[in-house]
XYZ file of C-alpha atoms in Angstrom:
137
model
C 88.479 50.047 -19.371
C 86.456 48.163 -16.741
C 88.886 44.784 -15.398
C 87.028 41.541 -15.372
C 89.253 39.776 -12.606
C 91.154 40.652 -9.652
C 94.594 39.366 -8.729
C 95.747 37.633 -5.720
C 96.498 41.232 -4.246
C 93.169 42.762 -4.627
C 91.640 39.168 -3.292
C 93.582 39.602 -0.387
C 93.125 43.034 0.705
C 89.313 42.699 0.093
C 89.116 39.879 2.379
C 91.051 42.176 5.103
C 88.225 44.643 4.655
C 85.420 42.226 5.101
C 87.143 40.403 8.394
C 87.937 44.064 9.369
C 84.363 44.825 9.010
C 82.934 41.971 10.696
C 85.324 42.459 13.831
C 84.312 45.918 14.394
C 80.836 44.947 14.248
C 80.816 41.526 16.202
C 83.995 42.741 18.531
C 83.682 46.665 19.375
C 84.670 46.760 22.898
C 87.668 44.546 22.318
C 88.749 46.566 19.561
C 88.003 49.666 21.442
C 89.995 48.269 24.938
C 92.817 46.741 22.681
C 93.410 50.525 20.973
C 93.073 52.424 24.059
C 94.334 49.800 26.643
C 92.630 51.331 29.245
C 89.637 50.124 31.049
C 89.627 48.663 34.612
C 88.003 44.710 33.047
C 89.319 43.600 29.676
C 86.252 43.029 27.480
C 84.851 38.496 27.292
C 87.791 37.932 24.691
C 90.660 39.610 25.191
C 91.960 37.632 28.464
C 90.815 33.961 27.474
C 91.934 34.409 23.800
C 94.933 36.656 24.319
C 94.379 38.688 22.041
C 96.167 41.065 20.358
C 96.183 43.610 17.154
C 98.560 43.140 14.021
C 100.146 45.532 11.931
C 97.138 45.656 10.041
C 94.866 46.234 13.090
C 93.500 42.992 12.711
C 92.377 41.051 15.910
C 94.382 38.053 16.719
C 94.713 35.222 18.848
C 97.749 34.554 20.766
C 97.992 31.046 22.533
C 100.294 28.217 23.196
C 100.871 27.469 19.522
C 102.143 31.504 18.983
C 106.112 29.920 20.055
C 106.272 26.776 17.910
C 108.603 26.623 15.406
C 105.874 27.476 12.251
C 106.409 28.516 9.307
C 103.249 30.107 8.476
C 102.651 33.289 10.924
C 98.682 32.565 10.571
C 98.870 29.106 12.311
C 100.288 30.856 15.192
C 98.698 33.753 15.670
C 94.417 33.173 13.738
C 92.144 35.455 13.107
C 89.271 35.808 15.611
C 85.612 35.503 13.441
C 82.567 35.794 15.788
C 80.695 31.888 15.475
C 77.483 33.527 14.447
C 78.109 35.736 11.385
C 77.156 35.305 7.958
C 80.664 35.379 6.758
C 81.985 32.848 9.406
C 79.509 30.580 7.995
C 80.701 31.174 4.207
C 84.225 30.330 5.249
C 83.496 27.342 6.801
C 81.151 26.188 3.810
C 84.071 27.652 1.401
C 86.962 25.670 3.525
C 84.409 22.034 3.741
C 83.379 21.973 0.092
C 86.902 22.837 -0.522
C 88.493 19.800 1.651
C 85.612 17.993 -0.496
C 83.235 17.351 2.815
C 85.969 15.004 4.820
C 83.892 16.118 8.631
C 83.995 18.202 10.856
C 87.305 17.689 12.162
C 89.081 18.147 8.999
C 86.865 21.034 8.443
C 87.855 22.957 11.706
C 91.449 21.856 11.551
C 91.797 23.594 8.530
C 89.584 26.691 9.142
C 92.344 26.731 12.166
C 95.412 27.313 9.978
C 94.354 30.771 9.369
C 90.792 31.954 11.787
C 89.685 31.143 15.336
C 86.349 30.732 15.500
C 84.602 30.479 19.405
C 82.650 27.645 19.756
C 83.783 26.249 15.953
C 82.933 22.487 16.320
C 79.474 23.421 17.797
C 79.014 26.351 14.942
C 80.257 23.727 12.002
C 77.776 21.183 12.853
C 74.609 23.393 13.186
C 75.709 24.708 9.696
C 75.712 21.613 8.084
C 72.639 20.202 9.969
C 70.222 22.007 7.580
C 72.304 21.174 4.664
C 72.887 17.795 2.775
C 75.000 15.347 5.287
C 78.698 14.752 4.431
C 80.169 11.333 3.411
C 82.264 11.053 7.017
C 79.780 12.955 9.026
């Protein structure tokens, strides 16, 4: 018996593989240097971003907002997505039609709740440049 849909679970952990994926692809030597911490120079990320890997072996980004009193542990700690990756640009098309095309602040503010993206206001607009404009853009 073949299941037609997939629950939250199965959602969930597929989404883990893909950002998985993408990391090791887009972020290899900070993956690698993060594993092995060795290395005499951290790799472009890891000092800026402070980055660090989850229980999952995830890549995270640890900054000022890691210590405020949050509830959700995403906020504090995002996933990093590189700013030129197919699946970057789904999320942030996913997250603005979702937030039903307020701009690009609203956009990035809440891609930030859960994913740091490098460069994300500059990424966002050259997205939506060569699609139809937004209401408040």
């Amino acid at each position: 018996m073949v299941k037609k849909e997939l629950n939250a679970q199965e959602l969930n952990q597929a989404e883990m593989l893909w950002i998985k994926t993408v990391q090791t692809a887009s972020f290899g030597k900070e993956l690698e240097y993060l594993q092995s911490k060795r290395g005499t120079f951290p790799p472009v990320y890891v000092t800026p971003g402070n980055l660090f890997l989850d229980d999952k072996q995830v890549n995270r980004c640890k900054g000022r907002v890691s210590s405020a009193p949050l509830s959700h542990e995403e906020s504090k700690n995002p996933i990093l997505l590189p700013s030129k990756h197919p699946l970057t640009n789904l999320i942030i098309q996913d997250v603005h039609s979702k937030i039903k095309h307020s701009g690009i602040k609203d956009t990035l503010t809440t891609i930030r709740q859960r994913f740091w993206v490098p460069r994300g206001r500059e990424v966002k607009k050259q997205i939506f440049k060569k699609s139809v404009p937004s209401i408040k853009e």
